[in-house]
Coordinates of N, CA and C in Angstrom, one line a residue:
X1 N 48.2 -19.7 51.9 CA 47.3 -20.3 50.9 C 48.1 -21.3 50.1
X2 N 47.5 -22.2 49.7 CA 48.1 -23.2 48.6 C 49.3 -23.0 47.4
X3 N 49.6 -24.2 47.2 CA 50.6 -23.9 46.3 C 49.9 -24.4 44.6
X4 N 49.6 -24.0 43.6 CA 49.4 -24.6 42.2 C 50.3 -24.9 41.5
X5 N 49.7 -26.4 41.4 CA 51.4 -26.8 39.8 C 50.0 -27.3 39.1
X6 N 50.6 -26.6 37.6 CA 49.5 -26.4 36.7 C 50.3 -27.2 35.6
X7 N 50.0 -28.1 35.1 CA 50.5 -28.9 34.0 C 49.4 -28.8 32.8
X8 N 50.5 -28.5 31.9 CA 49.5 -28.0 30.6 C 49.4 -30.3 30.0
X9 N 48.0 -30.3 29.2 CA 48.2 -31.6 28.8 C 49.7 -32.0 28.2
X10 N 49.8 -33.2 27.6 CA 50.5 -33.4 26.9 C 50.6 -33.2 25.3
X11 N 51.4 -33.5 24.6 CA 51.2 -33.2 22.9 C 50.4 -34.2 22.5
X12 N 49.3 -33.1 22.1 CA 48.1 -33.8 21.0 C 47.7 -34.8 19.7
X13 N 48.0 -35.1 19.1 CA 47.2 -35.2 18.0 C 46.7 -34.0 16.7
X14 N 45.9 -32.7 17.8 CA 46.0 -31.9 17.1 C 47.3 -30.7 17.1
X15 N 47.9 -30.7 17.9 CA 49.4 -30.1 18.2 C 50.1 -30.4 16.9
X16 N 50.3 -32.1 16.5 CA 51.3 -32.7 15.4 C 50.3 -32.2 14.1
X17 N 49.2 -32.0 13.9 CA 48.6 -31.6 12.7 C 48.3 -30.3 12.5
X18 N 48.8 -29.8 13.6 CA 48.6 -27.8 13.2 C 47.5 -27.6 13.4
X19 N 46.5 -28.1 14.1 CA 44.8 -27.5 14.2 C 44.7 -26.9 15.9
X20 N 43.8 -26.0 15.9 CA 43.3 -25.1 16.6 C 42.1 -26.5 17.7
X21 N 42.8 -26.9 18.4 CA 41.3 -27.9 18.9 C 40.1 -27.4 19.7
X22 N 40.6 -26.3 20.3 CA 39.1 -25.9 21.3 C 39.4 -26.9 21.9
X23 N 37.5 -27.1 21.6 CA 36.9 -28.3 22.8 C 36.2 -29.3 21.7
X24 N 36.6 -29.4 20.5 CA 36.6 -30.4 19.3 C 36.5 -31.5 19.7
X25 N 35.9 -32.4 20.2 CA 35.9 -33.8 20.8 C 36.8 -34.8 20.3
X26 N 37.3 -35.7 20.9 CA 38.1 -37.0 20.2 C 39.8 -36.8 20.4
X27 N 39.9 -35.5 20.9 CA 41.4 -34.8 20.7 C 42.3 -35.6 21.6
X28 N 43.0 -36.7 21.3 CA 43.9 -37.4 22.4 C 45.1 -37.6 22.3
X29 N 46.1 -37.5 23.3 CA 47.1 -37.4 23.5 C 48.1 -38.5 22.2
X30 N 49.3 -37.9 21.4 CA 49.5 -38.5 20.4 C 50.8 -39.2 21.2
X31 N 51.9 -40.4 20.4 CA 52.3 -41.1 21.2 C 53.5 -40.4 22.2
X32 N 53.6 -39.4 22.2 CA 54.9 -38.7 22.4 C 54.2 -38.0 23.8
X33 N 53.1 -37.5 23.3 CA 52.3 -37.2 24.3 C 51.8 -37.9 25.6
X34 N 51.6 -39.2 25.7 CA 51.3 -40.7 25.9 C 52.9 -40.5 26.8
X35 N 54.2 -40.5 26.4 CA 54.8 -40.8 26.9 C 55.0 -39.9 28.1
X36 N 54.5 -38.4 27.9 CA 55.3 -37.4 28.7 C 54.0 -37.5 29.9
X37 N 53.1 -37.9 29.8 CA 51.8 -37.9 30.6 C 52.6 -39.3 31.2
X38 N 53.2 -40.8 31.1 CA 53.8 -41.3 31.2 C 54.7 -41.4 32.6
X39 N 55.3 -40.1 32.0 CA 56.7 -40.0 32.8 C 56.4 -38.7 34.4
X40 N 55.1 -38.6 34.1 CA 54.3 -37.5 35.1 C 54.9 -37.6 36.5
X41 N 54.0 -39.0 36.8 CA 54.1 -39.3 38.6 C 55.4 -39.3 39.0
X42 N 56.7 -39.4 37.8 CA 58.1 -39.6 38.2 C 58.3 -38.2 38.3
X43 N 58.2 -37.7 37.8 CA 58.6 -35.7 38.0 C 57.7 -35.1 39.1
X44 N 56.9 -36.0 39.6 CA 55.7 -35.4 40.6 C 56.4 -35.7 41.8
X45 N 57.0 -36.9 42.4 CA 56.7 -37.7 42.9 C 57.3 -37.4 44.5
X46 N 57.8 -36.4 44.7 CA 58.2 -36.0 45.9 C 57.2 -34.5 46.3
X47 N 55.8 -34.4 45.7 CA 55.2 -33.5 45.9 C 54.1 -34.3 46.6
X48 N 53.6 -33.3 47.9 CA 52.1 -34.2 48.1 C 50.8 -33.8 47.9
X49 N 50.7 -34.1 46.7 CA 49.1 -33.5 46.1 C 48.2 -33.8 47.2
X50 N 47.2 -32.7 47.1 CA 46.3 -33.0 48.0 C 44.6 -33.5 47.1
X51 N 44.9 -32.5 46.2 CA 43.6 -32.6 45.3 C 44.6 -32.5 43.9
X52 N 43.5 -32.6 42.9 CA 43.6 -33.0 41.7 C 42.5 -32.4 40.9
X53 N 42.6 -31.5 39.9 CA 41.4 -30.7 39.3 C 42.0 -30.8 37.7
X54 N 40.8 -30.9 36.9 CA 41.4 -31.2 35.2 C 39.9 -30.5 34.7
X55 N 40.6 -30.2 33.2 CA 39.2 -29.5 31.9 C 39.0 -31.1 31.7
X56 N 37.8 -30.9 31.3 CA 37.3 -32.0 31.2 C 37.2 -32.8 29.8
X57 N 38.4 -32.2 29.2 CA 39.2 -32.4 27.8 C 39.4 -33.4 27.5
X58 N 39.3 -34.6 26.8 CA 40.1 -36.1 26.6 C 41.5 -35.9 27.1
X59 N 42.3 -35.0 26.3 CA 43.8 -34.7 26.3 C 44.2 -34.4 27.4
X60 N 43.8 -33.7 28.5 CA 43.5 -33.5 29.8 C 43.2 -34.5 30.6
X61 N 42.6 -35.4 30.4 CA 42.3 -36.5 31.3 C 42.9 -37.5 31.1
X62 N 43.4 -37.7 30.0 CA 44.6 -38.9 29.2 C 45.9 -38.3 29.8
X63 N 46.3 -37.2 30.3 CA 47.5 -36.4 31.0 C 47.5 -36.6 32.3
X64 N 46.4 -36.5 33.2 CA 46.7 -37.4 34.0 C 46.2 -38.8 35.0
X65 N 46.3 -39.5 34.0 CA 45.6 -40.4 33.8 C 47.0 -41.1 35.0
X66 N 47.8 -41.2 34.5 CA 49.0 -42.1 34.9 C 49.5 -42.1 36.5
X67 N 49.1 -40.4 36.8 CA 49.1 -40.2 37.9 C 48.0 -40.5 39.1
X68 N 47.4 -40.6 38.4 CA 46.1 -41.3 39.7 C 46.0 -42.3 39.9
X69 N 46.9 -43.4 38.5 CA 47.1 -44.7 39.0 C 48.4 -45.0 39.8
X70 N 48.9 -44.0 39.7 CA 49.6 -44.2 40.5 C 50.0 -44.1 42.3
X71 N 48.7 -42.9 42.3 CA 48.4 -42.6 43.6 C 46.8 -42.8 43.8
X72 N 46.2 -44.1 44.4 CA 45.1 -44.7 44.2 C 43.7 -43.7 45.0
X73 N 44.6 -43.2 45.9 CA 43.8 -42.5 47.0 C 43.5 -41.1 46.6
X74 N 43.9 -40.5 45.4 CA 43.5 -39.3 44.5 C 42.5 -39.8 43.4
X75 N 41.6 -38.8 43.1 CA 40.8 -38.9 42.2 C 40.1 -37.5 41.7
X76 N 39.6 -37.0 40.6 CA 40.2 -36.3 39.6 C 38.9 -35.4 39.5
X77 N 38.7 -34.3 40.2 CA 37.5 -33.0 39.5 C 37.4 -32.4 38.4
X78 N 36.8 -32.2 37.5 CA 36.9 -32.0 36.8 C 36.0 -30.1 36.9
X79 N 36.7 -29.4 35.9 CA 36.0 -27.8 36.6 C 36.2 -27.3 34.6
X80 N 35.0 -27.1 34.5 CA 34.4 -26.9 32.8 C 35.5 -25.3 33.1
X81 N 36.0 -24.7 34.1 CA 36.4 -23.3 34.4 C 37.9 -23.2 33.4
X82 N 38.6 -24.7 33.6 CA 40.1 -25.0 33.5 C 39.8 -25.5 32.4
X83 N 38.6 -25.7 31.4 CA 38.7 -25.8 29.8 C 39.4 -24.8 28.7
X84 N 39.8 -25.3 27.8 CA 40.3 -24.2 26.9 C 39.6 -23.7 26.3
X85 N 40.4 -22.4 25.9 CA 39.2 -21.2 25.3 C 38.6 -21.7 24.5
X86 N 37.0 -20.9 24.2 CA 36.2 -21.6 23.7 C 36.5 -20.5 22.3
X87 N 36.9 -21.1 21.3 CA 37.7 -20.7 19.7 C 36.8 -20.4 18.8
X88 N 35.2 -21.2 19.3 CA 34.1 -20.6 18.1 C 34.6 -21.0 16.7
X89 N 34.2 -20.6 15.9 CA 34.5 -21.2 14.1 C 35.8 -21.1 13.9
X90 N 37.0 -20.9 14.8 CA 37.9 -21.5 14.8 C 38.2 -22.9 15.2
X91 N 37.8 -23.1 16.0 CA 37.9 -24.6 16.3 C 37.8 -25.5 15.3
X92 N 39.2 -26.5 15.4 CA 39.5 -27.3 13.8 C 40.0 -27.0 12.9
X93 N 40.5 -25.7 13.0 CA 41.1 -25.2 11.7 C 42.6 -25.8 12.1
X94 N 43.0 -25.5 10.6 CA 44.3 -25.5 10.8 C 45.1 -23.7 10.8
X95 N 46.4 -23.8 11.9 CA 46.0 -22.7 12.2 C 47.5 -22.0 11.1
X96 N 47.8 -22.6 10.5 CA 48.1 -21.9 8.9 C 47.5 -21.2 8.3
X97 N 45.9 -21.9 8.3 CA 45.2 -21.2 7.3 C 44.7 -19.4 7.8
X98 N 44.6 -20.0 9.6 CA 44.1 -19.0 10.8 C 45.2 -17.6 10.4
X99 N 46.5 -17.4 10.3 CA 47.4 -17.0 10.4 C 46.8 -15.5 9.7
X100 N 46.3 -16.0 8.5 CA 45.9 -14.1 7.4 C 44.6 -13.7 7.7
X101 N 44.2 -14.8 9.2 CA 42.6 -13.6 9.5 C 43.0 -12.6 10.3
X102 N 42.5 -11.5 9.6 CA 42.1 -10.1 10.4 C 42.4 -10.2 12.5
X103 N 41.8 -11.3 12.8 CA 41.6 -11.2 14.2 C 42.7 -12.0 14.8
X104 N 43.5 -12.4 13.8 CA 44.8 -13.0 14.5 C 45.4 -12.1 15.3
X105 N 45.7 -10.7 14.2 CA 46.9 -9.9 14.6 C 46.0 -9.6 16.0
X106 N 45.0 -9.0 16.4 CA 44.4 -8.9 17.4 C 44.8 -9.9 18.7
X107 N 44.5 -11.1 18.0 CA 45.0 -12.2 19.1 C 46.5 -11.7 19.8
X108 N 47.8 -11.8 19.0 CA 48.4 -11.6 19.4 C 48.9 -9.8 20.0
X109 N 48.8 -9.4 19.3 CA 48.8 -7.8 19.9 C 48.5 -7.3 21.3
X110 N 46.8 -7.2 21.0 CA 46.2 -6.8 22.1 C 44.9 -8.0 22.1
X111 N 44.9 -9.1 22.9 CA 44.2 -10.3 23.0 C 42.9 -9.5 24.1
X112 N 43.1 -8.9 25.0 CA 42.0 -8.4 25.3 C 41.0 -7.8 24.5
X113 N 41.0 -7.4 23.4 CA 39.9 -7.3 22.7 C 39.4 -8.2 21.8
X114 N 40.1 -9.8 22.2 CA 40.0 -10.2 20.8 C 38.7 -11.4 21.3
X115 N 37.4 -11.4 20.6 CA 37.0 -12.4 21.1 C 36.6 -13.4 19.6
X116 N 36.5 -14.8 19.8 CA 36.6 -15.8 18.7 C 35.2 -15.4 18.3
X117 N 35.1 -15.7 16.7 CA 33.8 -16.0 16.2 C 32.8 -16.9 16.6
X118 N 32.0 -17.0 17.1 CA 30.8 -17.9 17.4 C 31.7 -18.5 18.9
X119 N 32.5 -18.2 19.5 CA 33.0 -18.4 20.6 C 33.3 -17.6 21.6
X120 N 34.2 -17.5 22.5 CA 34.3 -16.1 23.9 C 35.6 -15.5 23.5
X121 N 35.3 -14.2 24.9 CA 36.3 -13.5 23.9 C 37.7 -13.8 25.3
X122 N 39.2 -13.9 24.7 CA 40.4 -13.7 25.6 C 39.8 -13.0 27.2
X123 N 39.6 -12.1 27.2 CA 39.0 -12.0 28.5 C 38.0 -12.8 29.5
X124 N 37.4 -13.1 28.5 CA 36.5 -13.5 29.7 C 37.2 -15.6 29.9
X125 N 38.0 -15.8 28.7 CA 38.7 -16.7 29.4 C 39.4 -16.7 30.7
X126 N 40.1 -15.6 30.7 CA 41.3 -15.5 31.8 C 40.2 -15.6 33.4
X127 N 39.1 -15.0 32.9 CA 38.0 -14.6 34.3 C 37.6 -15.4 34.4
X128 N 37.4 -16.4 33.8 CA 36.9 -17.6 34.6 C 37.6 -19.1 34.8
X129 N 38.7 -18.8 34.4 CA 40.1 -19.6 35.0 C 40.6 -18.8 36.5
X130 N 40.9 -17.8 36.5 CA 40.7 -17.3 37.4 C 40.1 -17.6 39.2
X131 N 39.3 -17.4 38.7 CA 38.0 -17.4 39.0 C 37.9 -19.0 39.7
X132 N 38.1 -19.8 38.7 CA 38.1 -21.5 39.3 C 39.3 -21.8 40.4
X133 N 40.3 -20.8 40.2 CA 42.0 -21.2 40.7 C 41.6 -20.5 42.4
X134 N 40.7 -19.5 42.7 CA 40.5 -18.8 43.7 C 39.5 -19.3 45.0
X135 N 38.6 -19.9 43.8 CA 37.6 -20.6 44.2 C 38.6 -21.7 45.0
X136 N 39.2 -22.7 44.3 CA 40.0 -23.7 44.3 C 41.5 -23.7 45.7
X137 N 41.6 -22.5 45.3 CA 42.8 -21.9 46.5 C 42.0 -22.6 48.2
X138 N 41.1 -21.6 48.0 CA 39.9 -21.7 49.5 C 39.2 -23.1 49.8
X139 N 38.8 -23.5 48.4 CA 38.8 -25.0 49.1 C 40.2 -25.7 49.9
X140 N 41.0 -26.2 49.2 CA 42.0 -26.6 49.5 C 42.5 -26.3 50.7
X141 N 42.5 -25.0 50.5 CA 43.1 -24.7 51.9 C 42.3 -25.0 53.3
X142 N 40.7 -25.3 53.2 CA 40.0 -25.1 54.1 C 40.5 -26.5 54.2
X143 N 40.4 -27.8 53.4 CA 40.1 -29.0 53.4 C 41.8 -29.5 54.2
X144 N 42.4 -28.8 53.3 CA 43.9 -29.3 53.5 C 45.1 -28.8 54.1
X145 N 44.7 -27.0 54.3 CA 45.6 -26.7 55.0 C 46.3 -25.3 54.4
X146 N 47.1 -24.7 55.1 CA 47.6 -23.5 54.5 C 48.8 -23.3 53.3
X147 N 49.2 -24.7 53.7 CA 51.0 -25.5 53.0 C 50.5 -26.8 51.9
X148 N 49.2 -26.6 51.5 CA 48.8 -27.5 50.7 C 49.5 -27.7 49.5
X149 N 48.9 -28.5 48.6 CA 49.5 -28.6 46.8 C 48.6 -29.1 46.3
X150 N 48.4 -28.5 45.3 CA 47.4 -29.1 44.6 C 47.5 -29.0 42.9
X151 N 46.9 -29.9 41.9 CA 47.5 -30.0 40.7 C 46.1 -29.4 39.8
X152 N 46.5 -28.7 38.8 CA 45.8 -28.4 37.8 C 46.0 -28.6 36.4
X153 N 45.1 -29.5 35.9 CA 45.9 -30.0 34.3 C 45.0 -29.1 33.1
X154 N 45.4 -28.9 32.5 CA 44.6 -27.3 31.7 C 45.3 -27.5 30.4
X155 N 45.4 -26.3 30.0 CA 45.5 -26.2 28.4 C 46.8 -24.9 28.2
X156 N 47.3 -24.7 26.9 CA 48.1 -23.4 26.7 C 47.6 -22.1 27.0
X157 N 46.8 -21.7 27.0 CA 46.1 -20.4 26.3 C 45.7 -20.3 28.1
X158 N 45.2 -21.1 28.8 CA 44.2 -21.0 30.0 C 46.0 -20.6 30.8
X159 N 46.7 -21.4 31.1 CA 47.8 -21.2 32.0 C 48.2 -20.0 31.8
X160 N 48.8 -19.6 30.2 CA 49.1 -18.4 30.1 C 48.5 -17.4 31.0
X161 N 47.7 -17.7 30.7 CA 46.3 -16.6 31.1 C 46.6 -16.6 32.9
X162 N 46.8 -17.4 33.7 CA 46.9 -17.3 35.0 C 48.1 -17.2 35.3
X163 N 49.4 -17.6 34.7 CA 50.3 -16.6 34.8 C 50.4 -15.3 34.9
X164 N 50.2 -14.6 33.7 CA 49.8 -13.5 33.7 C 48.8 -13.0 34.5
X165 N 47.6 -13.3 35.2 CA 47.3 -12.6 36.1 C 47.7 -12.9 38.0
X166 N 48.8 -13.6 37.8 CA 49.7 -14.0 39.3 C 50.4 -13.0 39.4
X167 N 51.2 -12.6 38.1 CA 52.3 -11.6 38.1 C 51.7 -10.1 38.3
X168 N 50.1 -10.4 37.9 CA 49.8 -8.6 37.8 C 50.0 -8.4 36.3
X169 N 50.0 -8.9 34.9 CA 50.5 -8.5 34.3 C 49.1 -8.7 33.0
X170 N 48.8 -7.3 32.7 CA 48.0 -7.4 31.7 C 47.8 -8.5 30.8
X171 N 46.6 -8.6 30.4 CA 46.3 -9.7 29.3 C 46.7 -9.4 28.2
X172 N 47.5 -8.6 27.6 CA 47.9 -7.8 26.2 C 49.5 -8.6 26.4
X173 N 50.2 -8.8 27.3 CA 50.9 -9.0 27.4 C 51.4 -10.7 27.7
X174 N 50.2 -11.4 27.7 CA 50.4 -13.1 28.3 C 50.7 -13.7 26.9
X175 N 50.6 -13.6 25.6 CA 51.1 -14.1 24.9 C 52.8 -14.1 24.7
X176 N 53.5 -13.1 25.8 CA 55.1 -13.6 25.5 C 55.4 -15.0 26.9
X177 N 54.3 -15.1 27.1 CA 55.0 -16.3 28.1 C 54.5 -17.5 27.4
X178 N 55.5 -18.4 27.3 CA 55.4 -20.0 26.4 C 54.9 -21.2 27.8
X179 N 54.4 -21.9 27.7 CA 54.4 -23.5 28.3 C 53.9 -24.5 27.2
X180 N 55.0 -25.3 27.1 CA 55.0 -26.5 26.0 C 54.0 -27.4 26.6
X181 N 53.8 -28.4 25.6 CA 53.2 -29.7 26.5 C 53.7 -30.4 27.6
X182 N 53.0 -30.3 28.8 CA 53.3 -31.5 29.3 C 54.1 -30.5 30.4
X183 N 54.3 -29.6 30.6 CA 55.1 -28.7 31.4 C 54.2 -28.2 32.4
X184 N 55.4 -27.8 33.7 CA 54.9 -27.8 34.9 C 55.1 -26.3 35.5
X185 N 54.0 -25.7 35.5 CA 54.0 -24.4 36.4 C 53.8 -24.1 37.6
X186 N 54.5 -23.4 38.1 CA 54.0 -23.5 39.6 C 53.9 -22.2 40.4
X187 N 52.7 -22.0 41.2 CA 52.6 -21.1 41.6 C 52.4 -20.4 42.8
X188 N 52.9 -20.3 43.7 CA 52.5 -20.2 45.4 C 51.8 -19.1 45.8
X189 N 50.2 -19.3 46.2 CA 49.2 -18.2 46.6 C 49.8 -18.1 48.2
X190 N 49.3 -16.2 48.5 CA 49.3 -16.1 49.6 C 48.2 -14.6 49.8
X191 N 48.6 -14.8 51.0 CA 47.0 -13.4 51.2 C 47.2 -12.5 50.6
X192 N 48.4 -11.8 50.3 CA 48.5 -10.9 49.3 C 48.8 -11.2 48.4
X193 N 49.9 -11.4 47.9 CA 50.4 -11.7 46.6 C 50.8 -13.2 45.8
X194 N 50.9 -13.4 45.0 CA 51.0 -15.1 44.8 C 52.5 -14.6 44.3
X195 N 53.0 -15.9 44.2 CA 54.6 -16.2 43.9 C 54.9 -17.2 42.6
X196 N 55.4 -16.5 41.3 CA 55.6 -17.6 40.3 C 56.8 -18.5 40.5
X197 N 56.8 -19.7 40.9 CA 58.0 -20.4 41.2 C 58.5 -21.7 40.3
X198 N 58.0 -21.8 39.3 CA 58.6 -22.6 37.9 C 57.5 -22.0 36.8
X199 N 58.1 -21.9 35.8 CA 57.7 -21.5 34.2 C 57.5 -22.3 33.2
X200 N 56.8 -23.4 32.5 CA 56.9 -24.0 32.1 C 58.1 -24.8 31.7
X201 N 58.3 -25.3 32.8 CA 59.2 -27.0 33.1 C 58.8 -28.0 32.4
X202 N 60.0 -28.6 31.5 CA 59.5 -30.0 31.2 C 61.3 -31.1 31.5
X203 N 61.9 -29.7 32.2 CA 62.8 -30.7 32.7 C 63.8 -31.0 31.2
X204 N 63.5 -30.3 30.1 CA 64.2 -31.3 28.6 C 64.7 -29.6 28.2
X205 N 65.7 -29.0 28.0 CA 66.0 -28.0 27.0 C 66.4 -28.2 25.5
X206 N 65.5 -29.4 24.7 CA 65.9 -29.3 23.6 C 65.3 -28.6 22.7
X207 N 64.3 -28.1 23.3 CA 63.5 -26.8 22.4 C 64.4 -25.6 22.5
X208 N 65.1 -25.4 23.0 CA 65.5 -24.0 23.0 C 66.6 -24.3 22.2
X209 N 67.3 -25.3 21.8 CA 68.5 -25.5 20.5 C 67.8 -24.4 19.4
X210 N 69.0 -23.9 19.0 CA 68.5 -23.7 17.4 C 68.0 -24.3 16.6
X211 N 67.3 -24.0 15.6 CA 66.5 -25.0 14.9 C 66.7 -24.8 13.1
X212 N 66.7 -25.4 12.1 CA 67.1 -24.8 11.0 C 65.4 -23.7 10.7
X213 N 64.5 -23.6 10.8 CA 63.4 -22.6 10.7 C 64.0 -22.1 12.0
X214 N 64.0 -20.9 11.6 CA 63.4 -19.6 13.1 C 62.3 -19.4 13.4
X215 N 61.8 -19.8 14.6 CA 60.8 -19.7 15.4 C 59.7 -18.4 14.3
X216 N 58.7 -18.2 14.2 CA 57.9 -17.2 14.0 C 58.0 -16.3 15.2
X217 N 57.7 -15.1 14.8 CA 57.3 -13.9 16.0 C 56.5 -13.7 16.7
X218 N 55.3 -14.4 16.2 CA 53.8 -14.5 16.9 C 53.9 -16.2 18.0
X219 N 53.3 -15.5 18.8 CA 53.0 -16.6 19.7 C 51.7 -18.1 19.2
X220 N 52.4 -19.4 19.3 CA 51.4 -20.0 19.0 C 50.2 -20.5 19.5
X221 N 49.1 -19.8 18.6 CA 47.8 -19.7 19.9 C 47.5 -21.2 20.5
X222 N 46.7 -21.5 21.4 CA 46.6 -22.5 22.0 C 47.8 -23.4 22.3
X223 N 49.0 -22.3 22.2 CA 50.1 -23.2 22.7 C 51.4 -24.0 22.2
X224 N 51.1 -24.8 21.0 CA 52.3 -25.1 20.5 C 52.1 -26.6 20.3
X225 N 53.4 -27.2 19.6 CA 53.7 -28.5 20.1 C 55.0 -28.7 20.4
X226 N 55.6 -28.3 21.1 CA 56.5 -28.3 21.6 C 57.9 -28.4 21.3
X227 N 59.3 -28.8 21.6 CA 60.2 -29.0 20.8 C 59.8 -30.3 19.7
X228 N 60.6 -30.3 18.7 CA 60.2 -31.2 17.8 C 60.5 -32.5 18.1

């Protein structure tokens, strides 16, 4: 079966302002972001995509935007499956203010029960990301082959989420795995088991310096903005 490199977009707009975006319209890559979407096709560039699948997110499509111009003969699916979680009356908050609601600790703890106000709940995200990546395996493979590649450009919260179910590893548990902006996961399906073979890569370890603030303990929902 195919191989997935799942690139989360680049840094947002809403990433630099602390807001929760969902599927908030207008949300596009800020300049930093611009550059790492940028520097894409050159970190790609000894892989041979076969297909190309993106949420159909501005910030997702502005991510890989650079890459399709660069390889003229790809062009870009879009699967509503690989959108980010749908956040409900979260969406647009800032997620400072998110931090003292009740259903945070939920979020982080045990995310399987946690479902957003006027939105879906952590599970049924993961099911139908899932769900699109499986579907997506069988195409590819039919179209392209057993040794295929293929790219998915997604969101924080959505990768997490198919991490965690490559490894087998409960949804209670996918908030200790990080991918920053703009980072590259990878993951090799096979008839039985799939194989995690990069973890959010961006190629840069200056997030992991110390920092004068210590990181918080909670994972940041939808992801982060990445080293500073």
């Amino acid at each position: 079966m195919p191989t997935l490199i799942l690139v989360r977009h680049g840094r947002s707009t809403a990433n630099t302002e602390g807001l929760l975006a969902g599927w908030t319209p207008g949300v596009a890559l800020d300049e930093r972001g611009a550059a790492q979407a940028a520097a894409l096709p050159g970190r790609l560039a000894e892989l041979p995509i076969s297909e190309v699948v993106t949420s159909p997110l501005q910030r997702c499509e502005e991510t890989i935007r650079p890459l399709l111009d660069a390889r003229p003969g790809l062009h870009a699916h879009t699967d509503e499956r690989i959108g980010e979680c749908h956040y409900g009356d979260w969406s647009g908050r800032k997620l400072a203010e998110l931090k003292d609601e009740p259903l945070m600790e939920v979020v982080q703890a045990h995310p399987s029960a946690a479902a957003f106000p006027g939105g879906e709940s952590m599970r049924a995200m993961q099911t139908r990301a899932a769900e699109a990546v499986r579907e997506w395996n069988a195409r590819v493979e039919r179209d392209h082959g057993a040794d295929a590649v293929y790219l998915m450009c997604s969101h924080g919260d959505i990768i997490k989420s198919l991490v965690a179910d490559a490894l087998g590893l409960h949804l209670d548990l996918f908030q200790r795995i990080a991918v920053e902006p703009c980072s590259i996961t990878a993951i090799r399906y096979t008839r039985l088991r799939p194989f995690l073979l990069r973890l959010g890569d961006t190629g840069d370890f200056a997030s992991l310096a110390p920092r004068e603030e210590p990181p918080a303990g909670d994972a940041p929902v939808g992801g982060g903005a990445g080293a500073p």
